[in-house]
PDB file of C-alpha atoms in Angstrom:
ATOM      1  CA  UNK A  27      -0.216  -0.275   0.070  1.00 70.00           C
ATOM      2  CA  UNK A  28       2.834   2.329   0.494  1.00 89.00           C
ATOM      3  CA  UNK A  29       4.489   1.745  -2.643  1.00 89.00           C
ATOM      4  CA  UNK A  30       1.403   2.262  -4.112  1.00 89.00           C
ATOM      5  CA  UNK A  31       0.833   5.504  -2.620  1.00 90.00           C
ATOM      6  CA  UNK A  32       4.253   7.064  -3.424  1.00 91.00           C
ATOM      7  CA  UNK A  33       3.886   6.011  -6.945  1.00 92.00           C
ATOM      8  CA  UNK A  34       1.093   7.528  -7.176  1.00 91.00           C
ATOM      9  CA  UNK A  35       2.249  10.898  -5.418  1.00 90.00           C
ATOM     10  CA  UNK A  36       5.002  10.606  -7.780  1.00 87.00           C
ATOM     11  CA  UNK A  37       3.465   9.914 -10.964  1.00 87.00           C
ATOM     12  CA  UNK A  38       0.748  12.948 -10.161  1.00 85.00           C
ATOM     13  CA  UNK A  39       3.902  15.285  -9.273  1.00 81.00           C
ATOM     14  CA  UNK A  40       5.477  14.337 -12.833  1.00 78.00           C
ATOM     15  CA  UNK A  41       2.000  14.800 -14.662  1.00 76.00           C
ATOM     16  CA  UNK A  42       1.399  18.252 -12.782  1.00 70.00           C
ATOM     17  CA  UNK A  43       5.043  19.276 -13.366  1.00 67.00           C
ATOM     18  CA  UNK A  44       4.505  19.102 -17.103  1.00 68.00           C
ATOM     19  CA  UNK A  45       1.926  21.941 -17.284  1.00 67.00           C
ATOM     20  CA  UNK A  46       3.552  24.983 -18.017  1.00 64.00           C
ATOM     21  CA  UNK A  47       0.825  27.081 -15.420  1.00 73.00           C
ATOM     22  CA  UNK A  48       2.063  25.066 -12.696  1.00 68.00           C
ATOM     23  CA  UNK A  49       5.529  25.238 -13.319  1.00 70.00           C
ATOM     24  CA  UNK A  50       4.937  28.818 -13.461  1.00 76.00           C
ATOM     25  CA  UNK A  51       2.585  29.201 -10.227  1.00 74.00           C
ATOM     26  CA  UNK A  52       5.411  27.268  -8.305  1.00 75.00           C
ATOM     27  CA  UNK A  53       8.242  29.719  -9.771  1.00 76.00           C
ATOM     28  CA  UNK A  54       9.996  27.129 -11.465  1.00 77.00           C
ATOM     29  CA  UNK A  55       9.869  29.417 -14.446  1.00 77.00           C
ATOM     30  CA  UNK A  56      12.313  32.073 -14.565  1.00 80.00           C
ATOM     31  CA  UNK A  57      11.621  35.536 -16.023  1.00 78.00           C
ATOM     32  CA  UNK A  58      14.405  37.014 -17.699  1.00 80.00           C
ATOM     33  CA  UNK A  59      14.807  40.842 -17.464  1.00 78.00           C
ATOM     34  CA  UNK A  60      14.036  42.784 -20.596  1.00 79.00           C
ATOM     35  CA  UNK A  61      17.295  44.966 -21.232  1.00 78.00           C
ATOM     36  CA  UNK A  62      15.840  47.107 -23.603  1.00 82.00           C
ATOM     37  CA  UNK A  63      13.140  48.369 -21.489  1.00 80.00           C
ATOM     38  CA  UNK A  64      14.276  52.142 -20.773  1.00 79.00           C
ATOM     39  CA  UNK A  65      13.003  54.018 -17.473  1.00 78.00           C
ATOM     40  CA  UNK A  66      12.885  57.313 -17.520  1.00 82.00           C
ATOM     41  CA  UNK A  67      13.841  59.304 -14.347  1.00 83.00           C
ATOM     42  CA  UNK A  68      12.790  62.806 -13.735  1.00 85.00           C
ATOM     43  CA  UNK A  69      15.624  65.403 -14.042  1.00 87.00           C
ATOM     44  CA  UNK A  70      17.568  66.732 -10.708  1.00 85.00           C
ATOM     45  CA  UNK A  71      16.133  70.149  -9.652  1.00 81.00           C
ATOM     46  CA  UNK A  72      17.897  72.756  -7.249  1.00 75.00           C
ATOM     47  CA  UNK A  73      15.297  74.433  -4.787  1.00 72.00           C
ATOM     48  CA  UNK A  74      15.478  77.910  -5.448  1.00 74.00           C
ATOM     49  CA  UNK A  75      16.931  79.115  -2.170  1.00 73.00           C
ATOM     50  CA  UNK A  76      20.134  77.018  -2.151  1.00 69.00           C
ATOM     51  CA  UNK A  77      22.179  79.263   0.024  1.00 74.00           C
ATOM     52  CA  UNK A  78      23.435  78.281   3.109  1.00 76.00           C
ATOM     53  CA  UNK A  79      23.601  79.865   6.041  1.00 78.00           C
ATOM     54  CA  UNK A  80      27.231  80.708   7.805  1.00 80.00           C
ATOM     55  CA  UNK A  81      27.884  78.352  11.057  1.00 79.00           C
ATOM     56  CA  UNK A  82      27.942  80.412  14.223  1.00 84.00           C
ATOM     57  CA  UNK A  83      31.074  80.372  15.666  1.00 89.00           C
ATOM     58  CA  UNK A  84      31.026  78.099  19.366  1.00 86.00           C
ATOM     59  CA  UNK A  85      27.842  76.491  18.441  1.00 82.00           C
ATOM     60  CA  UNK A  86      27.891  72.495  18.424  1.00 77.00           C
ATOM     61  CA  UNK A  87      27.220  70.887  15.193  1.00 72.00           C
ATOM     62  CA  UNK A  88      23.651  70.585  13.645  1.00 68.00           C
ATOM     63  CA  UNK A  89      24.027  66.776  13.812  1.00 63.00           C
ATOM     64  CA  UNK A  90      25.049  66.578  17.104  1.00 55.00           C
ATOM     65  CA  UNK A  91      22.600  69.518  18.862  1.00 53.00           C
ATOM     66  CA  UNK A  92      20.404  66.953  19.783  1.00 64.00           C
ATOM     67  CA  UNK A  93      20.337  63.695  21.324  1.00 77.00           C
ATOM     68  CA  UNK A  94      19.621  60.756  19.172  1.00 76.00           C
ATOM     69  CA  UNK A  95      18.370  58.739  21.880  1.00 82.00           C
ATOM     70  CA  UNK A  96      15.757  61.099  22.758  1.00 80.00           C
ATOM     71  CA  UNK A  97      15.087  61.958  19.589  1.00 78.00           C
ATOM     72  CA  UNK A  98      14.043  58.249  18.830  1.00 82.00           C
ATOM     73  CA  UNK A  99      12.373  58.025  22.385  1.00 83.00           C
ATOM     74  CA  UNK A 100       9.871  61.020  21.191  1.00 81.00           C
ATOM     75  CA  UNK A 101       9.516  59.473  17.908  1.00 81.00           C
ATOM     76  CA  UNK A 102       8.456  56.036  19.134  1.00 85.00           C
ATOM     77  CA  UNK A 103       6.236  57.415  21.674  1.00 84.00           C
ATOM     78  CA  UNK A 104       4.897  60.003  19.594  1.00 72.00           C
ATOM     79  CA  UNK A 105       5.580  62.765  21.768  1.00 53.00           C
ATOM     80  CA  UNK A 106       6.219  65.280  19.029  1.00 52.00           C
ATOM     81  CA  UNK A 107       2.374  66.390  19.328  1.00 58.00           C
ATOM     82  CA  UNK A 108       1.979  65.347  15.966  1.00 57.00           C
ATOM     83  CA  UNK A 109      -0.977  62.598  15.477  1.00 56.00           C
ATOM     84  CA  UNK A 110      -1.322  59.793  12.652  1.00 57.00           C
ATOM     85  CA  UNK A 111      -3.249  61.200   9.737  1.00 49.00           C
TER      86      UNK A 111
END
């Protein structure tokens, strides 16, 4: 009985494996990318006011002005006062 069941399962899988739709749904068919497809990207645009402010002497760097852990906690706890849209 075990051999008959195993043979039946093997035969069914071989028959189903021959179907192209089953192969595609199981992911056995590889889809090659189209090398002639051209993806257009929008051009880079500079903002109208691109001037940088001069640094303030003696001020801490902007990246280190706030504690990153505190910023993360505020973002996670939604303590910034801004609720979900």
